[in-house]
Short mmCIF file of C-alpha atoms in Angstrom, two decimals:
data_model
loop_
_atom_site.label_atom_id
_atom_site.label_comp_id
_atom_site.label_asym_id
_atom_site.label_seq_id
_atom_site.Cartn_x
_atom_site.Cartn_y
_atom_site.Cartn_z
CA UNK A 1 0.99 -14.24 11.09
CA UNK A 2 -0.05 -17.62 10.32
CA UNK A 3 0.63 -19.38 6.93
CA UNK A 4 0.37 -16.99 4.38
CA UNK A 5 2.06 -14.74 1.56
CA UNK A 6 4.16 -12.38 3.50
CA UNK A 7 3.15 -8.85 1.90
CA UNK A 8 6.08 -6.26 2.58
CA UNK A 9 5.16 -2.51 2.25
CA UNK A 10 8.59 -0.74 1.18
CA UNK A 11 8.91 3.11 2.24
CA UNK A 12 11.57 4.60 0.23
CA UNK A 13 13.02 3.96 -3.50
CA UNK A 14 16.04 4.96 -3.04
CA UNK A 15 19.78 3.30 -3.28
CA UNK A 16 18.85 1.42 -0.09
CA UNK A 17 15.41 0.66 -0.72
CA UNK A 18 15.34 0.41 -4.47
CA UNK A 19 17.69 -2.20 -4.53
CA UNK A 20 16.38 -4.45 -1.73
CA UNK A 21 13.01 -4.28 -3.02
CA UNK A 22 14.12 -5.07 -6.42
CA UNK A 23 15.84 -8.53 -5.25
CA UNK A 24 12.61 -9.14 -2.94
CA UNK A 25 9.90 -8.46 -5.99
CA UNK A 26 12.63 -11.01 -8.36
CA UNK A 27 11.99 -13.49 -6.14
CA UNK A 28 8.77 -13.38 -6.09
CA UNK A 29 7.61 -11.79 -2.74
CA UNK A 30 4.92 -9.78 -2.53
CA UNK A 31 6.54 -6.34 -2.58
CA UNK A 32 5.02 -2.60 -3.08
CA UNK A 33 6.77 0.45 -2.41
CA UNK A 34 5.13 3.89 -0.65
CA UNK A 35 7.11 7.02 -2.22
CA UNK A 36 5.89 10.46 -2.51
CA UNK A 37 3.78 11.63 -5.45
CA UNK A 38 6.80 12.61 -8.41
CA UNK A 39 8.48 9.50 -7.79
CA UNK A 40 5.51 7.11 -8.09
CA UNK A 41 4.29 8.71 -10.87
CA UNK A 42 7.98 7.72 -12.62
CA UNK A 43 8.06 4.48 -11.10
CA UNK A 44 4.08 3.73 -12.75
CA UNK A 45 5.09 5.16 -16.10
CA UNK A 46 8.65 3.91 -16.78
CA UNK A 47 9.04 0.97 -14.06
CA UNK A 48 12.39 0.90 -11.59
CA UNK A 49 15.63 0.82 -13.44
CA UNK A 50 18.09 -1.52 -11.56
CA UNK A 51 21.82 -1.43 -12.48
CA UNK A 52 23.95 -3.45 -11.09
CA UNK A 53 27.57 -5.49 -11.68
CA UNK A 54 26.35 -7.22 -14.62
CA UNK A 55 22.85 -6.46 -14.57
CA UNK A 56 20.72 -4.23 -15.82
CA UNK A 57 16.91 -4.25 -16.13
CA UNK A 58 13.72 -2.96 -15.35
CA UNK A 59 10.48 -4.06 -13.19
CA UNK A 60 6.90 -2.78 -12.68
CA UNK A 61 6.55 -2.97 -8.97
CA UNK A 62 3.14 -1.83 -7.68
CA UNK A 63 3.71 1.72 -5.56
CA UNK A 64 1.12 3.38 -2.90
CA UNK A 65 1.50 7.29 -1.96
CA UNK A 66 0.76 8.56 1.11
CA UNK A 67 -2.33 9.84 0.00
CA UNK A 68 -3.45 6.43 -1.36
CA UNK A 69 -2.95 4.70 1.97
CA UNK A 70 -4.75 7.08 3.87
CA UNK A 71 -7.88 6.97 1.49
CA UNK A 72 -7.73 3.13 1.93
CA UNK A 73 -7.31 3.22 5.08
CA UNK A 74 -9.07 -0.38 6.45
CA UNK A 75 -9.57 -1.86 3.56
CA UNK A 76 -7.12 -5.07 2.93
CA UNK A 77 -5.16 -3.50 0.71
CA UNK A 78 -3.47 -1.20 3.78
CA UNK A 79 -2.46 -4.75 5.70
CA UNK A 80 0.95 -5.03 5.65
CA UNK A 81 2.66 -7.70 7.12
CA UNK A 82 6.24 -6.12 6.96
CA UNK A 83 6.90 -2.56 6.97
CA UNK A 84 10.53 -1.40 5.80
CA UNK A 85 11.93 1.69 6.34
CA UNK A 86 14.63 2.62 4.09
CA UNK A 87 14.44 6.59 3.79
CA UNK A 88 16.91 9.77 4.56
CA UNK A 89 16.47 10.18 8.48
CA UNK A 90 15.24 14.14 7.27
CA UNK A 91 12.06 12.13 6.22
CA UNK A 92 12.00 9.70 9.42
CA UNK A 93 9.08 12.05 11.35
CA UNK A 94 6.78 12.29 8.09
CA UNK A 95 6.99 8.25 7.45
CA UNK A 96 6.23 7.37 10.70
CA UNK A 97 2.71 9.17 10.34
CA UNK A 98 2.65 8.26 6.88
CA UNK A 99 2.57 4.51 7.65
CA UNK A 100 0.23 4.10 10.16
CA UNK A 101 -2.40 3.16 7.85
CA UNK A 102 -0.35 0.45 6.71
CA UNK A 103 0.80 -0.84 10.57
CA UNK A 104 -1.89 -3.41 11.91
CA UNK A 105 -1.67 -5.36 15.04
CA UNK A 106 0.94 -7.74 13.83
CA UNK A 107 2.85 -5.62 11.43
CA UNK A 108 6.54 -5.72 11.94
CA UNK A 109 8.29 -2.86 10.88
CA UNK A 110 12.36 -2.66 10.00
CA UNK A 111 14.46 0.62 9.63
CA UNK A 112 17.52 0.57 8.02
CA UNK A 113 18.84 4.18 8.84
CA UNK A 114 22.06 4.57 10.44
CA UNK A 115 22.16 5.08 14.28
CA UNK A 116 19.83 4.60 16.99
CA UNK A 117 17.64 7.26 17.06
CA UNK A 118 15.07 5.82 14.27
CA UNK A 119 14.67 2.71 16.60
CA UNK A 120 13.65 4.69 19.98
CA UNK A 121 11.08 6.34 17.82
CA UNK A 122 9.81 3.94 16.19
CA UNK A 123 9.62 1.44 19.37
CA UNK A 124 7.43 4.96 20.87
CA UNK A 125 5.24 4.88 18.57
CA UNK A 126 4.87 1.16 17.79
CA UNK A 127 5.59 -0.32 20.58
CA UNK A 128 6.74 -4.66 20.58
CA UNK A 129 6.33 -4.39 16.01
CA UNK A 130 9.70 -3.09 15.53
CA UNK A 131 13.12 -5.23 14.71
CA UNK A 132 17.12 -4.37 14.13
CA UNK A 133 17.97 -3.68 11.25
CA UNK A 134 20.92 -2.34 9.20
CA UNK A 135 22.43 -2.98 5.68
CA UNK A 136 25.87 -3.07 3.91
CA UNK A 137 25.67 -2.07 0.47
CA UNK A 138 27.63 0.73 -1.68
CA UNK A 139 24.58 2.44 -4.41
CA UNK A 140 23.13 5.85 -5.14
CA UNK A 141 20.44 7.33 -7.44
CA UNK A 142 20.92 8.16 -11.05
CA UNK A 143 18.37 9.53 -13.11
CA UNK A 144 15.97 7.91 -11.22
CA UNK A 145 17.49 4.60 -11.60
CA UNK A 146 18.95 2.33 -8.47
CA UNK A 147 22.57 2.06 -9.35
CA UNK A 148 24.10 -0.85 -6.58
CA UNK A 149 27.80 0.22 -7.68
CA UNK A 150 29.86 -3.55 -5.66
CA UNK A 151 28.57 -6.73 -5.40
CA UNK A 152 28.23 -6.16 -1.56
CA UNK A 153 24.69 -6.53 -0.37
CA UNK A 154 24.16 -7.65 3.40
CA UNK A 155 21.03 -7.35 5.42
CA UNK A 156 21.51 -7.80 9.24
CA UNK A 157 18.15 -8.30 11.40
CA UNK A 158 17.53 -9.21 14.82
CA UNK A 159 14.61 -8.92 17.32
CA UNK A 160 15.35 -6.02 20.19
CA UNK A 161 14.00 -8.13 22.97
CA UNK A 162 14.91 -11.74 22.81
CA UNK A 163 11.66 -13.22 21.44
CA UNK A 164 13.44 -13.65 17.74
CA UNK A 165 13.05 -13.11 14.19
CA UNK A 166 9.38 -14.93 12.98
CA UNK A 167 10.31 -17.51 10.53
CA UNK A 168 7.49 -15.92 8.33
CA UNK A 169 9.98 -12.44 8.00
CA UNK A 170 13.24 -14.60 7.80
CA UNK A 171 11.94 -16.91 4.98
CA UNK A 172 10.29 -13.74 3.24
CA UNK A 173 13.86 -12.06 3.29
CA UNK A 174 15.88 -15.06 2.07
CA UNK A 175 16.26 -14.40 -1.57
CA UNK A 176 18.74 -15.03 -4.12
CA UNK A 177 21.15 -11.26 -4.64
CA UNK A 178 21.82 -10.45 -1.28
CA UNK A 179 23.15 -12.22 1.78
CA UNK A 180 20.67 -12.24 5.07
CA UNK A 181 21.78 -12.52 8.63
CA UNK A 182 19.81 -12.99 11.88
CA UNK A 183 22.03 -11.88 14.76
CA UNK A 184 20.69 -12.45 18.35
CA UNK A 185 22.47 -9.32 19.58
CA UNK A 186 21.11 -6.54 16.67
CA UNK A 187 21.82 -4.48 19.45
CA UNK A 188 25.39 -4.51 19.69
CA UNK A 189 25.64 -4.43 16.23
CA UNK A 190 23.21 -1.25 15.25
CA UNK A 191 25.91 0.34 18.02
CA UNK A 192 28.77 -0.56 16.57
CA UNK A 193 27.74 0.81 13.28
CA UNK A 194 26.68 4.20 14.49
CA UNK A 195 29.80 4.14 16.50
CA UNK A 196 31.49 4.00 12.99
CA UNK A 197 29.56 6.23 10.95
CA UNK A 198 29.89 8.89 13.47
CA UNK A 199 33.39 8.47 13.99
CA UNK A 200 33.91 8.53 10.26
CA UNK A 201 31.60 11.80 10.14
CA UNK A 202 33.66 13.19 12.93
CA UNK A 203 37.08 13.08 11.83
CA UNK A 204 36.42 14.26 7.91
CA UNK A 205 33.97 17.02 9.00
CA UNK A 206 36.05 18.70 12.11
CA UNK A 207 39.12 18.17 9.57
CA UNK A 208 37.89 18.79 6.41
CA UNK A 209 38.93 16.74 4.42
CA UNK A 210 39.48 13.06 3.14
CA UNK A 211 41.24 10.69 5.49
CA UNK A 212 44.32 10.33 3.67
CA UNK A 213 44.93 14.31 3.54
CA UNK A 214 44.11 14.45 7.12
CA UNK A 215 46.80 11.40 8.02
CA UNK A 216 49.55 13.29 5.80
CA UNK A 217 48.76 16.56 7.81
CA UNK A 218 49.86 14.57 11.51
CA UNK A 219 46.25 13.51 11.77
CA UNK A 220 46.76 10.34 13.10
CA UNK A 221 46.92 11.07 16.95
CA UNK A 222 43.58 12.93 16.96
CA UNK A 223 41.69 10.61 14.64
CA UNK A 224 42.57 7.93 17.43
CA UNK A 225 41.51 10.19 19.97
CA UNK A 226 38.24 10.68 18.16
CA UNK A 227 37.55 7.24 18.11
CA UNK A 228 38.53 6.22 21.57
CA UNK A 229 36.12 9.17 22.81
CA UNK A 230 32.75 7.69 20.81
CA UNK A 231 33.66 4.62 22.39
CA UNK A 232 33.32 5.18 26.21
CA UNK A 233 30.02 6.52 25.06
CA UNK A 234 29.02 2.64 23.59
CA UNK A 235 31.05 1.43 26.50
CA UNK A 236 29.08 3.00 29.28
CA UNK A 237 25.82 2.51 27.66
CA UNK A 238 26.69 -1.30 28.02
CA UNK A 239 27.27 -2.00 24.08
CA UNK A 240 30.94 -2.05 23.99
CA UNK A 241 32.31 -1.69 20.73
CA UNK A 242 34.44 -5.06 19.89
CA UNK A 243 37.78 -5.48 18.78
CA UNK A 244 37.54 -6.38 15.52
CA UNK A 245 35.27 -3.50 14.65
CA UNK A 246 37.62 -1.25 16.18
CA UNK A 247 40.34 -2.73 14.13
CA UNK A 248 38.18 -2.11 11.00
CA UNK A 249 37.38 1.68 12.03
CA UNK A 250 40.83 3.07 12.61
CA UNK A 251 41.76 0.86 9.38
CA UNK A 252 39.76 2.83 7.23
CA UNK A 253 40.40 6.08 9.33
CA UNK A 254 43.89 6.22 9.57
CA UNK A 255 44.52 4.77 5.77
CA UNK A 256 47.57 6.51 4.34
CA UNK A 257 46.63 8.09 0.99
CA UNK A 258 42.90 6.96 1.31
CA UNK A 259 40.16 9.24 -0.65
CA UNK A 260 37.39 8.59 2.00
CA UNK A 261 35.10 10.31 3.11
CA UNK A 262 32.07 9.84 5.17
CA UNK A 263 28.21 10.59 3.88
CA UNK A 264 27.71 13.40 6.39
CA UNK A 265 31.03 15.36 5.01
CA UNK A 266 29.93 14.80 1.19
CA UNK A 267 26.41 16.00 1.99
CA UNK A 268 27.77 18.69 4.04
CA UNK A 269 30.04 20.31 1.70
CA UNK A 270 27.49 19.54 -1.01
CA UNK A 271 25.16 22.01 0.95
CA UNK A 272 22.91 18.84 1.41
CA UNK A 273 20.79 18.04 3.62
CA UNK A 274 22.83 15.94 6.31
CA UNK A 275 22.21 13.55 9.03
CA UNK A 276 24.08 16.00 11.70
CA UNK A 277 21.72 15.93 14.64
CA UNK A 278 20.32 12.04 13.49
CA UNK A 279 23.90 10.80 13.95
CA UNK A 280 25.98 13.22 15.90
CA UNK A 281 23.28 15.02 17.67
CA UNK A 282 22.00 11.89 19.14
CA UNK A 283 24.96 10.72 19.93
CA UNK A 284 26.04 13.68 21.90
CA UNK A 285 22.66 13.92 23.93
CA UNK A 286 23.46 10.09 24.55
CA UNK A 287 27.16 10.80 26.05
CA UNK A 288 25.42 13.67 28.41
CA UNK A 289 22.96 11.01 29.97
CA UNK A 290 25.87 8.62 30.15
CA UNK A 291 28.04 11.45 31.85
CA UNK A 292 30.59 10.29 29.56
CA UNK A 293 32.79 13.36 28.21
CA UNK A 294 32.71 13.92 23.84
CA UNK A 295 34.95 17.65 23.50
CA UNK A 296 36.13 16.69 19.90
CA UNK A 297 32.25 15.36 19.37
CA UNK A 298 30.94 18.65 20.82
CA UNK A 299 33.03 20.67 18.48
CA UNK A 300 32.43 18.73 15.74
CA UNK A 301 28.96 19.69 16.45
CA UNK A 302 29.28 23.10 16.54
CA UNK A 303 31.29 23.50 13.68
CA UNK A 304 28.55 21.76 11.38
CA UNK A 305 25.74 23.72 13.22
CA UNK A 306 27.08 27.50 12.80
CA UNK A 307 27.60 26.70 9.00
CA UNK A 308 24.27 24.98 8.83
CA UNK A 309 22.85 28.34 10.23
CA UNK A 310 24.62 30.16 7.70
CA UNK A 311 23.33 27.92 4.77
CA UNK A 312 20.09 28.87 6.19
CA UNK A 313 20.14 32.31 6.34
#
């Protein structure tokens, strides 16, 4: 990429996105977002609100639409050097046309969407530009404004084939408000995290209900079960999921008295769009190539498909 200003193309404003990008444009890096039409207009009137633990303020950072990156298509204002993706994975198929305009030769491009499924589409379509990525952070929307609700604010990347992280992206990440981590086996980790979130959306959508309700009903035994079954499916497709993450899960699955839920059940009982067939879909196709068996996956499955067919209808 050579010695130059790193310029980072942002798709998404969101909790994930929104927040990021704020730190990034703080610091001084060359930052625009690409939204859809509504929100840009917002974001060019009133700015991007950013509330966080002690802070709250708001920033002008320049936006594109898709519209305005396909009518400047080839001129240097569509060369990105950095390409984040940070959107729903309902909007995965329209970004990746979306962005082309914006992907040049060396363009690197980063999703941070749970699972694994974003990556094998993205590495089809741009083949050797895209990296690992995943982030820990707790935020949501409100009234338009990025709300990061903890102070926790990680951002794990790692190259998929060995070759590394350019120092270029690395040094462009750095920035003062969130913690960065390089990790020569992204791999293993993006795994391990869909592993989780799956398990997590298993267990409080085939149940119901929040973990702590589902422990006091005798859950325990099956939420074990659950977890142990996604597993063998990380196991036999040569990621095994490591100890201490597996400590982690079944802490935070088997809590007594714990409130949580996963994403998937509070957008499913919200009658919200979910990440059913990104997460749970995938992973179940996955387990079928891998011959490995996933009954309590399966019927998690079909459970959230019949009532998203009656949603529908």
């Amino acid at each position: 990429m050579g010695e130059h200003t790193v310029k980072i193309l942002i798709a998404g404003a969101g909790a994930t996105g929104g927040a990021f990008g704020t730190r990034l444009f703080e610091a001084g890096r060359d930052v625009t977002f690409f939204v859809r039409e509504a929100r840009a207009q917002t974001m060019r009137a009133n700015g991007l609100r950013f509330v966080a633990p002690g802070e709250d303020r708001t920033n002008h950072i320049p936006v594109l639409t898709a519209a305005e990156l396909a009518t400047a298509n080839g001129s240097s204002s569509t060369s990105f050097d950095l390409v984040i993706v940070a959107v729903k994975a309902n909007g995965l198929e329209s970004i990746i046309d979306d962005i082309r305009p914006a992907v040049g030769e060396d363009t690197l491009i980063i999703p941070f969407l749970n699972g694994m499924a974003q990556i094998e589409r993205l590495v089809e379509e741009f083949p050797g530009q895209v990296l690992g990525g995943l982030v820990k952070i707790v935020g949501t929307i409100m009234d338009g404004a990025v709300h990061q609700m903890t102070d926790l604010a990680v951002m794990t990347i790692g190259d998929l084939n060995g070759t590394g992280v350019p120092d270029s992206i690395a040094q462009a990440l750095d920035v003062p408000g969130f913690k960065l981590q390089i990790l020569d086996n992204i791999t293993d980790a993006l795994w391990e995290k869909w592993i989780f979130i799956a398990a997590a959306g298993v267990v409080t959508c085939l149940f119901r209900a929040p973990v702590g309700a589902i422990m006091a009903a005798g859950g325990h035994a099956h939420i074990v079960r659950i977890v142990d079954e996604l597993e063998a499916v990380a196991a036999a497709g040569g990621h095994p999921v490591s100890a201490k993450a597996r400590e982690m899960t079944l802490s935070m699955l088997t809590a007594e008295g714990s409130s949580f839920t996963s994403s998937l059940y509070r957008d499913v009982t919200s009658g919200l769009p979910s990440e059913t067939e990104h997460i749970l879909g995938h992973l179940a196709r996955t387990a079928a190539d891998l011959s490995v068996a996933t009954p309590l996956l399966d019927l998690t499955l079909v459970q959230l498909r019949a009532g998203e067919s009656l949603r529908q209808s």
